[in-house]
Short mmCIF file of C-alpha atoms in Angstrom, two decimals:
data_model
loop_
_atom_site.label_atom_id
_atom_site.label_comp_id
_atom_site.label_asym_id
_atom_site.label_seq_id
_atom_site.Cartn_x
_atom_site.Cartn_y
_atom_site.Cartn_z
CA MET A 1 0.00 0.00 0.00
CA ALA A 2 1.29 3.44 -0.94
CA VAL A 3 2.25 5.71 1.94
CA LYS A 4 0.04 8.78 2.09
CA SER A 5 1.68 12.15 1.45
CA TYR A 6 0.62 15.51 2.87
CA PRO A 7 1.16 18.77 0.96
CA MET A 8 3.77 21.23 2.15
CA SER A 9 2.96 24.95 2.18
CA THR A 10 4.85 27.15 -0.25
CA ALA A 11 6.39 29.11 2.62
CA ASP A 12 7.72 25.88 4.16
CA VAL A 13 9.10 24.86 0.76
CA THR A 14 11.03 28.14 0.69
CA TRP A 15 12.67 27.41 4.04
CA LEU A 16 13.35 23.80 3.08
CA ARG A 17 15.23 25.02 0.01
CA MET A 18 17.37 27.30 2.17
CA GLU A 19 19.38 24.20 3.16
CA ALA A 20 22.93 24.44 1.79
CA PRO A 21 26.17 22.49 2.39
CA THR A 22 27.77 25.57 3.96
CA ASN A 23 24.65 26.65 5.88
CA PRO A 24 22.44 23.82 7.22
CA PHE A 25 19.05 25.40 7.83
CA THR A 26 18.67 23.95 11.31
CA ILE A 27 17.33 25.67 14.40
CA SER A 28 19.36 24.57 17.42
CA GLY A 29 18.79 25.17 21.11
CA VAL A 30 20.06 24.25 24.55
CA LEU A 31 17.85 23.66 27.59
CA LEU A 32 19.70 23.70 30.91
CA LEU A 33 18.26 21.43 33.60
CA GLY A 34 18.55 21.84 37.35
CA GLU A 35 19.42 18.19 38.00
CA PRO A 36 20.38 15.02 36.10
CA MET A 37 17.78 13.41 33.81
CA GLU A 38 17.70 9.78 32.68
CA ILE A 39 17.55 9.02 28.94
CA GLU A 40 14.45 6.89 29.50
CA ALA A 41 12.70 9.93 30.99
CA LEU A 42 13.48 12.13 27.99
CA ARG A 43 12.37 9.45 25.54
CA ARG A 44 9.16 9.05 27.51
CA ILE A 45 8.52 12.80 27.45
CA VAL A 46 9.17 12.95 23.70
CA SER A 47 7.01 9.91 22.97
CA ASN A 48 4.07 11.02 25.12
CA ARG A 49 4.19 14.75 24.50
CA LEU A 50 6.13 15.79 21.39
CA LEU A 51 4.83 12.99 19.19
CA LEU A 52 1.24 14.10 19.73
CA PHE A 53 2.26 16.40 16.88
CA GLU A 54 2.07 13.88 14.03
CA ARG A 55 4.37 16.02 11.90
CA PHE A 56 7.35 14.90 13.99
CA LYS A 57 6.83 11.33 12.77
CA GLN A 58 6.86 12.47 9.14
CA ARG A 59 9.81 12.84 6.81
CA VAL A 60 10.22 15.04 3.73
CA LYS A 61 9.41 13.38 0.41
CA GLY A 62 10.60 14.83 -2.90
CA ARG A 63 12.95 17.27 -1.24
CA HIS A 64 14.49 18.48 -4.53
CA ALA A 65 11.31 18.34 -6.63
CA THR A 66 7.82 18.95 -5.24
CA PRO A 67 8.26 18.46 -1.47
CA SER A 68 5.56 16.92 0.70
CA TRP A 69 5.28 15.28 4.13
CA GLN A 70 5.10 11.49 4.42
CA LYS A 71 4.87 9.27 7.49
CA ASP A 72 8.17 7.55 8.21
CA PRO A 73 7.40 3.81 8.13
CA HIS A 74 10.62 3.10 10.04
CA PHE A 75 10.21 5.76 12.74
CA HIS A 76 11.78 4.82 16.07
CA ILE A 77 12.46 7.08 19.03
CA GLU A 78 16.03 5.78 19.48
CA LYS A 79 16.93 7.24 16.08
CA HIS A 80 16.08 10.72 17.29
CA VAL A 81 16.79 10.92 21.03
CA HIS A 82 20.43 10.22 21.98
CA GLU A 83 22.59 10.44 25.09
CA VAL A 84 26.10 11.87 25.37
CA ALA A 85 28.33 13.06 28.21
CA LEU A 86 30.66 16.04 28.32
CA PRO A 87 34.34 15.52 29.07
CA ASN A 88 35.53 16.96 32.37
CA PRO A 89 35.21 19.53 33.75
CA GLY A 90 31.83 19.50 32.04
CA GLY A 91 31.07 23.23 32.01
CA LYS A 92 29.94 25.93 29.62
CA THR A 93 33.05 25.66 27.42
CA GLU A 94 32.55 21.94 26.83
CA LEU A 95 28.81 22.38 26.23
CA GLN A 96 29.43 25.14 23.68
CA ALA A 97 31.93 22.92 21.88
CA LEU A 98 29.42 20.05 21.64
CA ALA A 99 26.66 22.37 20.44
CA SER A 100 29.06 23.77 17.83
CA ASP A 101 29.90 20.30 16.50
CA LEU A 102 26.23 19.40 16.25
CA LEU A 103 25.34 22.68 14.55
CA SER A 104 27.97 21.93 11.91
CA THR A 105 26.33 18.59 11.08
CA PRO A 106 23.37 18.57 8.66
CA LEU A 107 20.27 16.64 9.70
CA ASP A 108 19.45 13.32 8.04
CA PHE A 109 16.56 13.74 5.58
CA GLY A 110 16.18 9.96 5.35
CA LYS A 111 14.08 10.31 8.51
CA PRO A 112 12.12 13.16 10.12
CA PRO A 113 14.71 16.00 10.28
CA TRP A 114 14.94 16.58 14.03
CA GLU A 115 16.87 15.14 16.95
CA MET A 116 17.64 15.66 20.63
CA HIS A 117 20.76 14.92 22.64
CA LEU A 118 20.51 14.46 26.38
CA VAL A 119 23.85 15.74 27.65
CA GLN A 120 25.23 14.47 30.96
CA ASN A 121 27.96 15.94 33.19
CA VAL A 122 26.84 19.54 32.70
CA ASP A 123 27.88 21.22 35.93
CA GLY A 124 26.62 18.21 37.85
CA ALA A 125 23.28 18.18 36.02
CA SER A 126 21.97 17.56 32.48
CA ALA A 127 21.11 19.61 29.42
CA ILE A 128 19.16 18.96 26.25
CA ILE A 129 20.44 20.03 22.85
CA GLY A 130 17.60 20.07 20.35
CA ARG A 131 17.98 20.40 16.59
CA ILE A 132 15.11 20.80 14.17
CA HIS A 133 14.95 21.84 10.55
CA HIS A 134 13.29 25.18 9.89
CA VAL A 135 10.80 23.46 7.58
CA TYR A 136 8.85 22.38 10.69
CA GLY A 137 8.03 25.89 11.77
CA ASP A 138 9.05 29.35 12.88
CA GLY A 139 10.14 30.47 16.33
CA ILE A 140 6.64 31.14 17.65
CA ALA A 141 5.38 27.72 16.56
CA LEU A 142 8.39 25.90 17.99
CA ILE A 143 8.25 27.73 21.31
CA HIS A 144 4.64 26.53 21.52
CA VAL A 145 5.80 22.97 20.82
CA LEU A 146 8.48 23.21 23.50
CA LEU A 147 6.11 24.60 26.12
CA SER A 148 3.46 22.00 25.32
CA MET A 149 6.01 19.37 26.39
CA THR A 150 6.42 20.88 29.87
CA ASP A 151 4.51 19.86 32.98
CA GLU A 152 2.84 23.26 33.18
CA TYR A 153 1.38 23.22 29.64
CA PHE A 154 1.14 19.55 28.66
CA ASP A 155 -2.37 18.57 27.56
CA PRO A 156 -2.80 14.81 26.96
CA ASN A 157 -6.06 15.48 25.12
CA ARG A 158 -4.48 17.81 22.58
CA GLY A 159 -3.87 15.28 19.83
CA SER A 160 -2.07 16.01 16.57
CA GLY A 161 -0.82 19.34 17.82
CA SER A 162 -4.25 20.95 17.54
CA ARG A 163 -6.23 22.94 20.09
CA SER A 164 -7.96 20.98 22.83
CA ASN A 165 -11.75 20.88 22.66
CA GLY A 166 -11.75 23.68 20.13
CA GLN A 167 -10.41 26.18 22.64
CA ALA A 168 -7.80 28.82 21.94
CA SER A 169 -4.21 28.02 22.78
CA PRO A 170 -3.45 28.59 26.51
CA LEU A 171 -0.17 30.12 25.33
CA THR A 172 -1.85 32.96 23.44
CA ALA A 173 -0.98 35.50 26.14
CA LEU A 174 2.69 34.56 25.86
CA PHE A 175 2.84 35.66 22.23
CA LYS A 176 1.10 39.01 22.60
CA PRO A 177 4.39 40.94 22.97
CA ALA A 178 5.70 39.32 19.79
CA VAL A 179 2.80 40.46 17.64
CA LYS A 180 2.32 43.90 19.15
CA SER A 181 5.38 45.03 17.24
CA VAL A 182 3.62 44.36 13.93
CA GLY A 183 0.29 45.82 15.00
CA ALA A 184 0.87 49.01 13.04
CA THR A 185 2.02 46.98 10.06
CA ALA A 186 -1.20 45.00 10.13
CA LYS A 187 -3.27 48.17 10.20
CA VAL A 188 -1.45 49.71 7.27
CA ALA A 189 -1.45 46.55 5.19
CA GLY A 190 -4.97 45.36 6.12
CA THR A 191 -5.89 43.50 2.94
CA VAL A 192 -2.59 41.65 2.87
CA VAL A 193 -3.38 40.20 6.33
CA GLY A 194 -6.75 38.99 5.13
CA ASP A 195 -5.31 37.23 2.12
CA THR A 196 -2.39 35.35 3.65
CA VAL A 197 -4.44 32.17 4.12
CA LYS A 198 -5.61 32.32 0.51
CA MET A 199 -2.02 32.70 -0.65
CA ALA A 200 -0.99 29.58 1.24
CA VAL A 201 -3.58 27.33 -0.41
CA ASN A 202 -4.08 28.88 -3.84
CA PRO A 203 -0.90 29.28 -5.92
CA SER A 204 -2.58 31.30 -8.66
CA HIS A 205 -4.02 33.69 -6.10
CA LEU A 206 -0.60 33.72 -4.41
CA PHE A 207 1.15 34.97 -7.55
CA TYR A 208 -1.51 37.58 -8.20
CA ARG A 209 -1.63 38.86 -4.62
CA ALA A 210 2.15 38.73 -4.16
CA LYS A 211 2.58 40.73 -7.35
CA GLN A 212 0.09 43.27 -6.04
CA ALA A 213 1.76 43.29 -2.63
CA MET A 214 5.20 43.73 -4.10
CA SER A 215 3.99 46.83 -5.91
CA LEU A 216 2.99 48.16 -2.50
CA GLY A 217 5.99 50.37 -1.83
CA GLY A 218 7.93 48.66 -4.62
CA THR A 219 9.28 46.10 -2.17
CA LEU A 220 11.26 44.04 -4.64
CA SER A 221 12.67 47.11 -6.29
CA ARG A 222 13.55 48.38 -2.84
CA LEU A 223 15.39 45.16 -2.10
CA ALA A 224 17.52 45.54 -5.19
CA LEU A 225 18.17 49.21 -4.48
CA LEU A 226 18.92 48.87 -0.77
CA PRO A 227 22.52 49.86 -0.09
CA GLU A 228 24.77 46.99 0.84
CA ASP A 229 26.09 47.13 4.37
CA SER A 230 29.68 47.99 5.21
CA LYS A 231 32.41 45.59 4.14
CA THR A 232 33.67 44.14 7.41
CA ARG A 233 35.15 40.88 8.63
CA PHE A 234 31.57 39.78 9.34
CA LYS A 235 31.32 38.98 5.64
CA GLY A 236 33.53 36.22 4.31
CA GLU A 237 33.85 32.82 2.68
CA LEU A 238 31.89 30.19 4.60
CA ASN A 239 33.56 26.87 5.40
CA SER A 240 30.51 25.08 6.96
CA LEU A 241 32.12 24.69 10.41
CA LYS A 242 29.95 26.49 12.96
CA ARG A 243 30.69 27.91 16.39
CA VAL A 244 28.12 28.89 19.00
CA ALA A 245 28.20 30.88 22.22
CA TRP A 246 25.78 32.54 24.59
CA SER A 247 25.87 35.52 26.89
CA LYS A 248 25.27 35.80 30.60
CA GLU A 249 21.66 36.14 31.60
CA VAL A 250 20.54 39.76 31.92
CA SER A 251 17.49 40.97 33.83
CA LEU A 252 14.44 41.63 31.68
CA ASP A 253 13.33 44.24 34.22
CA VAL A 254 16.59 46.13 33.74
CA VAL A 255 16.15 45.99 29.95
CA LYS A 256 12.62 47.37 30.33
CA ARG A 257 13.87 50.12 32.66
CA ILE A 258 16.42 51.25 30.09
CA GLY A 259 13.72 51.18 27.44
CA ALA A 260 11.27 53.20 29.56
CA ALA A 261 13.91 55.87 30.13
CA ASN A 262 14.30 56.25 26.37
CA ASP A 263 10.75 55.54 25.17
CA ALA A 264 12.19 52.41 23.53
CA LYS A 265 11.21 48.75 23.31
CA VAL A 266 13.07 45.75 24.73
CA ASN A 267 14.30 44.83 21.26
CA ASP A 268 15.65 48.35 20.66
CA VAL A 269 17.70 48.18 23.86
CA LEU A 270 19.12 44.72 23.23
CA LEU A 271 20.04 45.48 19.62
CA THR A 272 21.78 48.64 20.82
CA ALA A 273 23.96 46.44 23.04
CA VAL A 274 24.53 44.00 20.15
CA ALA A 275 25.65 46.85 17.89
CA GLY A 276 27.99 48.05 20.64
CA ALA A 277 29.48 44.56 21.00
CA LEU A 278 30.08 44.36 17.25
CA ARG A 279 31.77 47.76 17.38
CA ARG A 280 34.02 46.67 20.24
CA TYR A 281 34.96 43.50 18.34
CA LEU A 282 35.97 45.38 15.19
CA GLU A 283 37.88 47.93 17.25
CA ALA A 284 39.81 45.18 19.06
CA GLN A 285 40.82 43.74 15.69
CA GLY A 286 42.14 47.12 14.57
CA ASP A 287 39.47 47.38 11.87
CA PRO A 288 37.96 50.71 10.77
CA ILE A 289 34.72 51.48 12.63
CA GLU A 290 33.82 55.00 11.57
CA ASP A 291 30.40 55.13 9.85
CA VAL A 292 30.13 51.31 9.81
CA GLU A 293 26.59 50.06 9.20
CA LEU A 294 25.82 46.37 9.56
CA GLY A 295 22.76 45.00 7.75
CA ALA A 296 20.56 42.52 9.59
CA ALA A 297 17.64 40.48 8.29
CA VAL A 298 15.11 40.44 11.13
CA PRO A 299 12.26 37.86 11.12
CA VAL A 300 8.94 39.33 12.29
CA ASN A 301 5.96 37.24 13.39
CA VAL A 302 2.71 37.97 11.53
CA ARG A 303 0.87 34.87 12.75
CA PRO A 304 -2.63 35.54 14.20
CA LEU A 305 -2.71 34.97 17.95
CA GLU A 306 -5.36 32.28 17.70
CA GLU A 307 -3.08 30.23 15.42
CA ALA A 308 -0.04 30.22 17.72
CA TYR A 309 -0.46 26.46 18.13
CA LYS A 310 0.06 25.64 14.43
CA LEU A 311 3.29 24.33 12.97
CA GLY A 312 4.69 25.87 9.79
CA ASN A 313 6.40 29.13 8.89
CA TYR A 314 4.32 32.27 9.04
CA PHE A 315 6.58 35.29 9.31
CA GLY A 316 8.01 38.07 7.22
CA ILE A 317 11.41 39.73 7.21
CA VAL A 318 12.40 43.34 7.71
CA PHE A 319 15.80 44.85 7.05
CA LEU A 320 17.58 46.85 9.70
CA MET A 321 20.89 48.69 9.54
CA LEU A 322 22.72 48.59 12.87
CA PRO A 323 24.67 51.84 13.53
CA VAL A 324 27.84 50.03 14.60
CA GLY A 325 29.90 53.12 13.86
CA VAL A 326 28.11 55.18 16.54
CA GLU A 327 30.12 55.16 19.78
CA ASP A 328 27.71 56.89 22.17
CA PRO A 329 25.15 54.31 23.42
CA ARG A 330 22.43 56.93 23.90
CA GLU A 331 22.78 58.13 20.33
CA ARG A 332 22.98 54.55 19.06
CA LEU A 333 19.75 53.66 20.88
CA LYS A 334 18.03 56.78 19.54
CA ILE A 335 19.00 55.89 15.97
CA LEU A 336 17.97 52.24 16.32
CA LYS A 337 14.62 53.16 17.85
CA ALA A 338 13.90 55.62 15.03
CA ARG A 339 14.75 53.01 12.41
CA MET A 340 12.59 50.35 14.06
CA ASP A 341 9.72 52.82 14.44
CA ARG A 342 9.83 53.55 10.71
CA ILE A 343 9.77 49.85 9.91
CA LYS A 344 6.75 49.24 12.16
CA VAL A 345 4.50 51.60 10.17
CA THR A 346 5.24 49.99 6.82
CA PRO A 347 3.83 46.73 5.40
CA GLU A 348 7.35 45.39 4.80
CA ALA A 349 7.04 42.27 6.98
CA LEU A 350 3.71 41.24 5.46
CA VAL A 351 4.87 41.91 1.93
CA MET A 352 7.99 39.84 2.53
CA LEU A 353 5.77 36.99 3.76
CA GLY A 354 4.08 37.12 0.38
CA VAL A 355 7.45 37.20 -1.38
CA LEU A 356 8.67 34.16 0.59
CA GLN A 357 5.46 32.25 -0.17
CA THR A 358 5.83 33.13 -3.83
CA ALA A 359 9.43 31.89 -3.83
CA GLY A 360 8.30 28.46 -2.64
CA ALA A 361 6.11 28.05 -5.71
CA ALA A 362 8.56 29.65 -8.14
CA PRO A 363 11.45 28.09 -10.06
CA ARG A 364 14.54 27.46 -7.92
CA VAL A 365 16.58 29.95 -9.94
CA LEU A 366 14.32 32.80 -8.78
CA GLN A 367 14.67 31.78 -5.16
CA ASP A 368 18.45 31.63 -5.55
CA LYS A 369 18.36 35.18 -6.93
CA LEU A 370 16.39 36.33 -3.88
CA LEU A 371 18.97 34.68 -1.59
CA ASP A 372 21.79 36.42 -3.43
CA ILE A 373 20.12 39.80 -2.88
CA LEU A 374 19.51 39.13 0.82
CA SER A 375 23.09 37.94 1.35
CA ALA A 376 24.54 40.98 -0.39
CA LYS A 377 22.56 43.40 1.77
CA ASN A 378 23.06 41.74 5.16
CA SER A 379 25.86 40.41 7.35
CA ALA A 380 23.64 38.74 9.94
CA VAL A 381 20.25 37.32 10.81
CA MET A 382 18.90 38.65 14.11
CA THR A 383 15.78 37.42 15.86
CA ASN A 384 13.97 37.93 19.15
CA VAL A 385 11.56 35.23 20.37
CA PRO A 386 9.48 35.61 23.57
CA GLY A 387 9.89 32.72 25.96
CA PRO A 388 7.91 31.70 29.04
CA ARG A 389 7.77 34.14 31.94
CA GLU A 390 7.86 31.49 34.68
CA PRO A 391 10.20 28.53 35.38
CA LEU A 392 9.03 25.32 33.68
CA HIS A 393 9.58 21.61 34.37
CA PHE A 394 9.92 18.25 32.63
CA GLU A 395 8.54 15.52 34.89
CA GLY A 396 9.44 17.62 37.91
CA ILE A 397 12.93 18.61 36.72
CA GLU A 398 13.27 22.39 36.45
CA MET A 399 14.51 24.00 33.25
CA THR A 400 16.96 26.56 34.61
CA GLY A 401 17.91 28.25 31.35
CA MET A 402 17.40 28.18 27.62
CA MET A 403 19.00 29.65 24.50
CA PHE A 404 18.84 29.00 20.76
CA TRP A 405 20.54 29.84 17.47
CA VAL A 406 18.81 31.02 14.32
CA PRO A 407 20.06 29.48 11.06
CA CYS A 408 21.48 31.65 8.28
CA SER A 409 20.83 31.48 4.56
CA GLY A 410 22.90 32.11 1.47
CA SER A 411 26.35 33.42 2.31
CA ILE A 412 25.39 35.03 5.63
CA GLY A 413 27.71 33.75 8.35
CA MET A 414 26.36 35.14 11.63
CA GLY A 415 23.09 34.57 13.49
CA VAL A 416 22.12 36.47 16.64
CA SER A 417 19.20 35.17 18.72
CA ILE A 418 17.52 36.78 21.71
CA LEU A 419 15.34 34.64 23.99
CA SER A 420 13.64 35.57 27.26
CA TYR A 421 12.89 33.06 30.00
CA ALA A 422 11.60 33.43 33.57
CA GLY A 423 12.56 37.09 33.90
CA GLY A 424 15.95 36.83 32.21
CA VAL A 425 17.29 37.29 28.68
CA ARG A 426 20.18 35.55 26.93
CA LEU A 427 21.86 36.30 23.65
CA GLY A 428 22.86 33.36 21.45
CA ILE A 429 25.47 33.86 18.73
CA ALA A 430 26.25 31.38 15.96
CA THR A 431 28.98 32.03 13.41
CA ASP A 432 30.67 30.25 10.56
CA ARG A 433 34.37 29.77 11.32
CA GLY A 434 35.23 31.16 7.90
CA VAL A 435 33.81 34.47 9.13
CA ILE A 436 34.24 34.57 12.94
CA GLU A 437 36.09 31.87 14.88
CA ASP A 438 35.33 33.16 18.37
CA PRO A 439 31.64 33.99 18.95
CA GLU A 440 32.31 33.60 22.68
CA THR A 441 34.31 36.84 22.45
CA LEU A 442 31.30 38.58 20.93
CA ALA A 443 29.09 37.18 23.69
CA ALA A 444 31.47 38.49 26.35
CA LEU A 445 31.56 41.90 24.67
CA PHE A 446 27.75 41.95 24.72
CA ASP A 447 27.91 41.30 28.47
CA THR A 448 30.27 44.25 28.90
CA GLU A 449 28.24 46.51 26.64
CA PHE A 450 25.00 45.74 28.43
CA GLU A 451 26.55 46.28 31.87
CA GLU A 452 27.76 49.71 30.79
CA LEU A 453 24.40 50.50 29.18
CA ALA A 454 22.61 49.55 32.42
CA ALA A 455 25.01 51.70 34.45
CA GLU A 456 24.42 54.60 32.06
CA PHE A 457 20.70 54.55 32.80
CA ALA A 458 20.81 53.39 36.46
#
């Protein structure tokens, strides 16, 4: 009997095709646990909670032609959930090295493209390194999946990753901060919001509406005409070996206090510190820093709140120039806030969603051209995903920290990820060794920059 196949949305096809030998399109994350966990416990949690989402038992069929989802007839939990132990002393350095090795390794498309490693000997406790291909979903969808596996949010009656008893997702409130930032965009671009579902299921309507959307502000022309960012060491030849690092945890309340003092958002404050860290790094290398502008592709959620529970990719991209050349943090924050405010009152994110959906139904050569444009204009991908506000648990074991790394596309060699959890915020940095060999230095410079920024506004 033939195995049934399930269609893949055009947006998901786009992100599937982002996979490249030098840039595996894998989202990776680390969950720190407060005590040791047994491998049988993790496999039980995955089997009973994660696999309620049927998609995680499906593999990609026709990856290089017309992709679709197909149930893996040979699915077995042991192929996806593994156990490893860090060498002594078993601290942050060793955990970063393991995460770097895993990030450099493409996922196996002969089975569902995800895996977890339970890591032992992590400061006397355990950690979980999860890897999942972007084709499964965007940050909002995957945070929902993660939280639905925890004791606090697990619902045994959910089934197939859908809402229980027809009710709205209990995590809806968590995502409100993520979509507030595109509220103005939605108002300006009204009809585009209403048509996104049609675009996903009707290719002919997709091409028509995307063409209309692209004329809105001349988005594609704008892409081609956008100035390329400054030529710095953050652009270079990729060699496919990845390195990851993460910052110290900073207080979300302190970030909000800095923002309130400057009429700025959390994201504005954190990106100001990121830009300062990048400036410090270039300066330490003896590189020119005057007037340096670093282009960043920034994913923006445009998913309706009531659909937070769904898998799949439903986000647009905006383009932000970081004023790395500006030394004064107050001035840098002022400039960043002004740039973000301008972006928020344009339909750019929604239009780019249409462009990305169009690319998934278009010939591969057109998608490659889009990637070339994006790579030429940007040196990094930077994303901010809201995490849970309270500590969470897996079968009674507390998750004490979490961080993740956004994948990069084309020839972009640096990803910067911001994730909040239980009142704290961490910065995750992933780089290609052909571009930056020491992301841990960047993470440490972010720590320094944020400390000085906090002192400035204390």
